[in-house]
Coordinates of C-alpha atoms and ligand atoms in Angstrom, one line a residue:
X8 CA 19.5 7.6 25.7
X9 CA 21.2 8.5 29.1
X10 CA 18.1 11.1 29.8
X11 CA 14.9 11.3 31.3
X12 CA 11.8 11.1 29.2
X13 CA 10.7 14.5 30.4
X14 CA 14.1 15.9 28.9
X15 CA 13.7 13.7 25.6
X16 CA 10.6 15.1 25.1
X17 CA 12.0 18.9 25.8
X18 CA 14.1 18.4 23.0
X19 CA 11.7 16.9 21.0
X20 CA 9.6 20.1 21.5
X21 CA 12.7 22.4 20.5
X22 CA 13.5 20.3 17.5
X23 CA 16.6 18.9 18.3
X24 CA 17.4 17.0 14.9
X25 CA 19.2 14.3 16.8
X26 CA 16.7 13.8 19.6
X27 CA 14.1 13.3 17.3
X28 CA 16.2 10.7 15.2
X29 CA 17.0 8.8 18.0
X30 CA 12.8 9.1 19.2
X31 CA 12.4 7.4 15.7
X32 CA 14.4 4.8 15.8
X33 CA 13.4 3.5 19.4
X34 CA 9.5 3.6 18.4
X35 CA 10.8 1.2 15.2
X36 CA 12.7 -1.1 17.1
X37 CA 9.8 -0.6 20.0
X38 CA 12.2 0.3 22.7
X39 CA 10.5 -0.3 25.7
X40 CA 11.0 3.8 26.6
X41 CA 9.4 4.7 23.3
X42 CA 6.4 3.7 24.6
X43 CA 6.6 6.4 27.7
X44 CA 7.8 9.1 25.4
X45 CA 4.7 8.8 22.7
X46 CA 2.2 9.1 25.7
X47 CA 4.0 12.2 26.7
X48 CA 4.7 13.0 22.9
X49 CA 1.0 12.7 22.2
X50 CA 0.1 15.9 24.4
X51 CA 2.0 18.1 22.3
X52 CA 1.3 17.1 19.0
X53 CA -1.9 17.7 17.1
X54 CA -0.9 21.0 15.7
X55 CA 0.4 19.4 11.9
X56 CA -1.3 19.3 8.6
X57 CA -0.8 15.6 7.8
X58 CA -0.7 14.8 4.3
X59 CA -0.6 11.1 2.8
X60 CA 0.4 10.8 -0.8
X61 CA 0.0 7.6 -2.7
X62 CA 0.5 5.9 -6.3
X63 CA 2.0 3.4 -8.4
X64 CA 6.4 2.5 -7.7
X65 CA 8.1 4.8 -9.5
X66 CA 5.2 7.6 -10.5
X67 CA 7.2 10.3 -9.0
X68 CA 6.2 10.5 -5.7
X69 CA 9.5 11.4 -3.8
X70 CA 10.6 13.7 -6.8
X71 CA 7.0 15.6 -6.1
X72 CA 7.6 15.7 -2.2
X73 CA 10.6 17.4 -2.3
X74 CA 9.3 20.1 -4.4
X75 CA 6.5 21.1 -2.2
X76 CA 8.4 20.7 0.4
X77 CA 10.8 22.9 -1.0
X78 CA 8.0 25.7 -1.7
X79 CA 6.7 24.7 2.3
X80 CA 10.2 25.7 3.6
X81 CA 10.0 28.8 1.2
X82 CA 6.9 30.0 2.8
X83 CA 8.3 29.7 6.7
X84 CA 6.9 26.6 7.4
X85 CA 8.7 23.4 8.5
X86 CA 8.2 20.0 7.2
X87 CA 8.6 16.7 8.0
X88 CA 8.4 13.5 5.4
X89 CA 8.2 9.9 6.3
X90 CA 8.9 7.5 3.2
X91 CA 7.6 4.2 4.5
X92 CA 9.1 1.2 2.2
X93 CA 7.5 -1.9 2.1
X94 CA 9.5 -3.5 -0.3
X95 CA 10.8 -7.4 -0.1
X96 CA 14.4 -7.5 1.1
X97 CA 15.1 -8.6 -2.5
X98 CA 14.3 -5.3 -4.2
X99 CA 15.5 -2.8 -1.1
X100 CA 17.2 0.3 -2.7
X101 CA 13.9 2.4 -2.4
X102 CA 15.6 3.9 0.7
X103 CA 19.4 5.0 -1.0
X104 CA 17.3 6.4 -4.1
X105 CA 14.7 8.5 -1.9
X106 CA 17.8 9.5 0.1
X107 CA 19.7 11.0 -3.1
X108 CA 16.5 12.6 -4.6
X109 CA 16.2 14.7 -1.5
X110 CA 19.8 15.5 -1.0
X111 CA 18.8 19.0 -1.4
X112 CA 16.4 19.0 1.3
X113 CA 18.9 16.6 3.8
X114 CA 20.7 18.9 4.8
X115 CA 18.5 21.9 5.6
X116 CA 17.4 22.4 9.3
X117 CA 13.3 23.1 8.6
X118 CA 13.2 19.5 7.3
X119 CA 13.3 16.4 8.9
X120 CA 13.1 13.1 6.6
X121 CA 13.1 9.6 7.4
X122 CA 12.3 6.7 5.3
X123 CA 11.3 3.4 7.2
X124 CA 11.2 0.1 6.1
X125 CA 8.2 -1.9 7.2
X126 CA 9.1 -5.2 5.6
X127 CA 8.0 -8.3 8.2
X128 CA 6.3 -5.8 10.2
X129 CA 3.4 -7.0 12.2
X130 CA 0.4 -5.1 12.2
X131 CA 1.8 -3.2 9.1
X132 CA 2.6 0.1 8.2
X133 CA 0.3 2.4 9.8
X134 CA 1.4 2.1 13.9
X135 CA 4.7 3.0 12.9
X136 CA 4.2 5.6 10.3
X137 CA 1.3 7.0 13.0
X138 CA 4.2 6.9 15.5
X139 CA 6.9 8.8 13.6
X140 CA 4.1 11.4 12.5
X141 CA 3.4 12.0 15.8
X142 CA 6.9 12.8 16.9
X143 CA 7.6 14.9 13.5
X144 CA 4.6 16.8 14.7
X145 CA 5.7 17.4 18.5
X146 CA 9.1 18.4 17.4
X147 CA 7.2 21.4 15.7
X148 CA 6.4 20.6 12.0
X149 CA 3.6 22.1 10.2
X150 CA 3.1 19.7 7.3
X151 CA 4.1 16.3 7.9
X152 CA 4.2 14.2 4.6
X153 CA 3.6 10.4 4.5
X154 CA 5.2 8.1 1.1
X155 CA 3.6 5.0 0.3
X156 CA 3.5 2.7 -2.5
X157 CA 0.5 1.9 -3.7
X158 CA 0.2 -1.7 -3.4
X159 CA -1.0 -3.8 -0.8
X160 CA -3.8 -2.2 1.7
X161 CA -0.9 -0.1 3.2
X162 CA -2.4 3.4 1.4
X163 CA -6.0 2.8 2.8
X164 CA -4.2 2.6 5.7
X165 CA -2.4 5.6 5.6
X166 CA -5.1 7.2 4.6
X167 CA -7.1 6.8 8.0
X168 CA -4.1 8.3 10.1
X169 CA -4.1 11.6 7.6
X170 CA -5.8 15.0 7.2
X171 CA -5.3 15.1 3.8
X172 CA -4.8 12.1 1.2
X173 CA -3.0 12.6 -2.1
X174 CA -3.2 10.3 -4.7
X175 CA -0.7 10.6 -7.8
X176 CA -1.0 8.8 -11.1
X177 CA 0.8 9.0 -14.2
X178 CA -0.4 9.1 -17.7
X179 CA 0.1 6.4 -20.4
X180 CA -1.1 3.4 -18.7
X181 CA -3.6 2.8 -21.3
X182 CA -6.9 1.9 -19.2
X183 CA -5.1 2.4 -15.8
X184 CA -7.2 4.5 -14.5
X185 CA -10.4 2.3 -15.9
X186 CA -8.7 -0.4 -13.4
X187 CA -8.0 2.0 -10.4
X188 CA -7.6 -0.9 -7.3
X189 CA -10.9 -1.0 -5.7
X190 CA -10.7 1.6 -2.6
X191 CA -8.2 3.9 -3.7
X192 CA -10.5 6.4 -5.5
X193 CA -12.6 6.5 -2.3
X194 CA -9.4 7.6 -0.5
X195 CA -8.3 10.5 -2.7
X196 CA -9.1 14.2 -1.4
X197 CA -6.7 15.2 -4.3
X198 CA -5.4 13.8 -7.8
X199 CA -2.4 14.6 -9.0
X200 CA -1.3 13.6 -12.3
X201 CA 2.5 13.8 -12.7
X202 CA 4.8 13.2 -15.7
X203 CA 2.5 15.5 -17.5
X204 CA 5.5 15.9 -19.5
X205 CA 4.5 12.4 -21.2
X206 CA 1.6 11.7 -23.8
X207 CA -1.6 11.3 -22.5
X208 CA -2.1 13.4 -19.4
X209 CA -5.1 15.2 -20.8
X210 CA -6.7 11.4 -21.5
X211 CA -5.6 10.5 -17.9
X212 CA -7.4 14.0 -16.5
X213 CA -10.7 13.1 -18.8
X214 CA -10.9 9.4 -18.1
X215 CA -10.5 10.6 -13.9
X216 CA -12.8 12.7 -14.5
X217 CA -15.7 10.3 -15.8
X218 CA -14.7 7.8 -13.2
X219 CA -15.7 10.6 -10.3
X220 CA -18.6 11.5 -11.9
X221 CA -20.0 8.0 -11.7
X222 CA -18.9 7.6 -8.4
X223 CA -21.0 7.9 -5.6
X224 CA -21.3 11.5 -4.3
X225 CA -21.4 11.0 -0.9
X226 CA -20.0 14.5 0.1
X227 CA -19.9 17.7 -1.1
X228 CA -15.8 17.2 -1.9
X229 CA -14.8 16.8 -5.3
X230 CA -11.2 16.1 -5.8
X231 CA -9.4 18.5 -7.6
X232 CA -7.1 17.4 -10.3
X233 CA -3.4 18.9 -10.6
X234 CA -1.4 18.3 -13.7
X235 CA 2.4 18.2 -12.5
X236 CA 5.8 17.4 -13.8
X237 CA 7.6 16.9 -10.4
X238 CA 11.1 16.7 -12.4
X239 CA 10.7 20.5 -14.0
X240 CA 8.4 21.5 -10.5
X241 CA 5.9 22.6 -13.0
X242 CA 2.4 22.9 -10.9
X243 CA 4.6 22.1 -7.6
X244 CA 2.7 26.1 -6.7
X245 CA -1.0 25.3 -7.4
X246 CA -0.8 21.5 -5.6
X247 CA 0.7 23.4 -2.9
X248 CA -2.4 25.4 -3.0
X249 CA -5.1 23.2 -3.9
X250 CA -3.5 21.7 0.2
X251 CA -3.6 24.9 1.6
X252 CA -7.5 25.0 -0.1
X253 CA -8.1 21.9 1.4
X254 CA -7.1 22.5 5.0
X255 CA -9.1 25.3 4.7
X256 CA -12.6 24.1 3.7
X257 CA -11.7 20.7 6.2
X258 CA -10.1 21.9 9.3
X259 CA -12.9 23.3 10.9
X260 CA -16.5 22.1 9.0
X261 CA -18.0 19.5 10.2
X262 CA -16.7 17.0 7.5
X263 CA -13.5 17.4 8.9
X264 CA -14.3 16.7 12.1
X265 CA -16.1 13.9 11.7
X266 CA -13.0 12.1 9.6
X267 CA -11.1 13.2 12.4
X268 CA -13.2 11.2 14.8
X269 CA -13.6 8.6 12.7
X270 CA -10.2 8.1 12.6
X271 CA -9.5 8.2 16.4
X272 CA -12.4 5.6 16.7
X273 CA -10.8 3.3 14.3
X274 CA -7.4 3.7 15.5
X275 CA -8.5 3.0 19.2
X276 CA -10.7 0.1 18.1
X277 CA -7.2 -1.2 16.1
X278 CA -5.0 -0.6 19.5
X279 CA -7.4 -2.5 21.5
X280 CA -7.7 -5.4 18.6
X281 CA -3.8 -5.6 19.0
X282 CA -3.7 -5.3 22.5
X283 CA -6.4 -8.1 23.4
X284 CA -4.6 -9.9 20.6
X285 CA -1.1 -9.7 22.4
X286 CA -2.6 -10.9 25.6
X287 CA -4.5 -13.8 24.4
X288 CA -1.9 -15.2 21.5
X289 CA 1.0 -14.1 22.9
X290 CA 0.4 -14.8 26.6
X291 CA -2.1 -17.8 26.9
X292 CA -1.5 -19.7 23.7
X293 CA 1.2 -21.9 23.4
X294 CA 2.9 -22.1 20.3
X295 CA 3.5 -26.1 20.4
X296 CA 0.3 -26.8 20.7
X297 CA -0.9 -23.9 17.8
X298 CA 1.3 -26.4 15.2
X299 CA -0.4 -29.2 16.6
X300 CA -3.7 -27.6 15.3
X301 CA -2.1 -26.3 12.4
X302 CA -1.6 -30.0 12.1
X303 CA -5.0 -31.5 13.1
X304 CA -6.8 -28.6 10.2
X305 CA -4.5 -29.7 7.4
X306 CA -5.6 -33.4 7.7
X307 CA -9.1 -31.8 8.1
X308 CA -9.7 -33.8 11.3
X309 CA -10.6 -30.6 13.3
X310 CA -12.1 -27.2 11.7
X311 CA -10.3 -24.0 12.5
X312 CA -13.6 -22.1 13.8
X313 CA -14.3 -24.7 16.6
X314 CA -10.6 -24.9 17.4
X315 CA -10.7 -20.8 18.0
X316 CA -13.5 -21.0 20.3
X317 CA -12.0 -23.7 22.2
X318 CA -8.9 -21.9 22.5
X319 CA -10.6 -19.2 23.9
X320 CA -12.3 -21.0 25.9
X321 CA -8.5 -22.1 27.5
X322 CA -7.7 -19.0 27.6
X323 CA -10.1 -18.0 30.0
X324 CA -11.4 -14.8 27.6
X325 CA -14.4 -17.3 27.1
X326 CA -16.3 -17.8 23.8
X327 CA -18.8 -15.4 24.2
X328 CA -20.8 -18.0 23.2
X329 CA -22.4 -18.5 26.1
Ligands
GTP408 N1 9.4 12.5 -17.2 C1 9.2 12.6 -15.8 N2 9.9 11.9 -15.0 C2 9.6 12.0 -13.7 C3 8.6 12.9 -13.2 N3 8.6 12.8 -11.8 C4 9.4 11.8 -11.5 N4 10.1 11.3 -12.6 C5 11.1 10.3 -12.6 O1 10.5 9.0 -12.3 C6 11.4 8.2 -11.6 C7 10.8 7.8 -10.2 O2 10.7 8.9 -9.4 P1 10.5 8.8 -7.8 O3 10.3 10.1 -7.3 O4 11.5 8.0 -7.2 O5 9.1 8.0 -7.7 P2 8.5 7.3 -6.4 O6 7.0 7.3 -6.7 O7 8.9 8.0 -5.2 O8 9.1 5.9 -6.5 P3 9.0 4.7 -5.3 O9 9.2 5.4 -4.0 O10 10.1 3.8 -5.7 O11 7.7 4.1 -5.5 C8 12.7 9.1 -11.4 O12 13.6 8.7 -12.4 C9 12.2 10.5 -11.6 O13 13.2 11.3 -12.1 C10 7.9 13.7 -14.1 O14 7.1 14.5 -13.8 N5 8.3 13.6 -15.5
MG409 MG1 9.8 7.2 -3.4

């Protein structure tokens, strides 16, 4: 852009639709200025109620978004949504269909959506998605959702940048929920179980139910379950309020505030782990001789943890190993 930072971030701040489009796309393709903007960026965020939502491909998530978006906007409020894709090149059209299901929402001026594929991304999802929240929050929005697909680590992920974390399942899986991927029922502040329109969403809502009540109970927060058929927006209106319920009883108890920390203390600790990674890897370590390593572990002449130290020890970081 032909402007200053200061005036970027001015229109930022009064929600200019393009200015913000143009702040995403330079913090995904890690324009040099983006960097600038998200320091300034940073002191004017912090305002937005940000809401993860996770499941299975296809369990409705984007369908559900735009209806409590929809009821968001109703009530005043604006929203922004980030769909973050992190499909294979070879099954891309997650984008296009997220696009047409919230055709209805493109176009209104309260709502900003962007999806983002991640695919190849280093350091995956999270700094990006953390980065376009960030901006969607400055530029004034009071709810800021966050799509992922529930594969891979990229939800427990997500989960550490958010206020709230929604997790959606759908019924009919058989013993689906019996086989729930080890971390994602920690993550959930909220269940929602959508295509209640299909056989076996009371089953779904019993066997949940069991499963928390074996869990540990490590705090007093017991996710509440919402039954919802995101095509028909049937119980769009109590998820939105089981949110609102949420925010309430977290934003300023001391549970709340102690996620919150916990979250800035991981996400400087992960900054500082990429940072120190950058400078050593990046900087110090020569690629050549990184294959001829590669090369010298394969034919198991050399063992990868001595090889780290020593290239530490090159690098001048030293071993710490005295
Ligand atoms: N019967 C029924 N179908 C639904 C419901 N919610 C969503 N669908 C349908 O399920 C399909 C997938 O919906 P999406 O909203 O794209 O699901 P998603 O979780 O965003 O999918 P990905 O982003 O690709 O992982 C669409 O055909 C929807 O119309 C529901 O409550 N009942
Ligand atoms: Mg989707």
């Amino acid at each position: 852009m032909g402007i200053s930072v200061e005036q970027w971030v001015e229109k930022i701040c009064a929600g200019d639709r393009r200015a913000v489009a143009q702040a995403i796309s330079s913090v995904e393709r890690k324009e040099p200025s983006s960097a600038a903007l998200l320091r300034t960026l940073f002191h004017k965020s912090g305002k937005a109620y940000t809401i993860g939502i996770t499941g299975a491909p296809g369990a409705g998530k984007s369908t559900l978004l735009e209806k409590v978006a929809t009821e968001f906007r109703q009530s005043g409020k604006r929203v922004g949504i980030v769909a973050v894709d992190p499909t294979s090149p070879f099954s891309g059209g997650a984008i296009l269909g997220d696009r047409i299901r919230m055709q209805a929402l493109a176009t209104d001026e309260g709502t900003y959506i962007r999806s983002m594929a991640t695919r190849g991304q280093l350091g995956g999802l999270a700094p990006a998605a953390r980065d376009v929240a960030l901006i969607l929050d400055a530029a004034g929005c009071d709810v800021v959702f966050i799509e992922t697909v529930g594969v891979g680590q990229d939800e427990v992920e997500v989960a550490r940048l958010a206020d709230a974390t929604v997790v959606l399942v759908v019924p009919g899986m058989g013993d689906d929920v019996q086989t729930f991927k080890a971390g994602v029922m920690e993550i959930a502040d909220l269940f929602v179980i959508n295509k209640s329109d299909q056989p076996g969403a009371e089953r779904t809502e019993r066997e949940l139910n069991l499963l928390l009540s074996a869990g540990p109970q490590l705090d007093a927060w017991r996710p509440p379950m919402v039954k919802t058929t995101a095509t028909t927006g049937e119980g769009i209106s109590e998820l939105c309020e089981e949110l609102e319920k949420f925010r309430a009883a977290t934003e300023g108890g001391a549970a709340g505030l102690n996620r919150r920390r916990e979250n800035v203390r991981l996400h400087l600790l992960e900054l500082l782990r990429q940072r120190l990674f950058e400078r050593v890897a990046e900087e110090r370590i020569d690629r050549k001789q990184i294959n001829e390593y590669v090369e010298a572990i394969l034919a198991r002449r050399r063992d990868p943890h001595s090889i780290v130290e020593e290239m530490l020890e090159e690098s001048g970081v030293g071993s710490g190993r005295g």
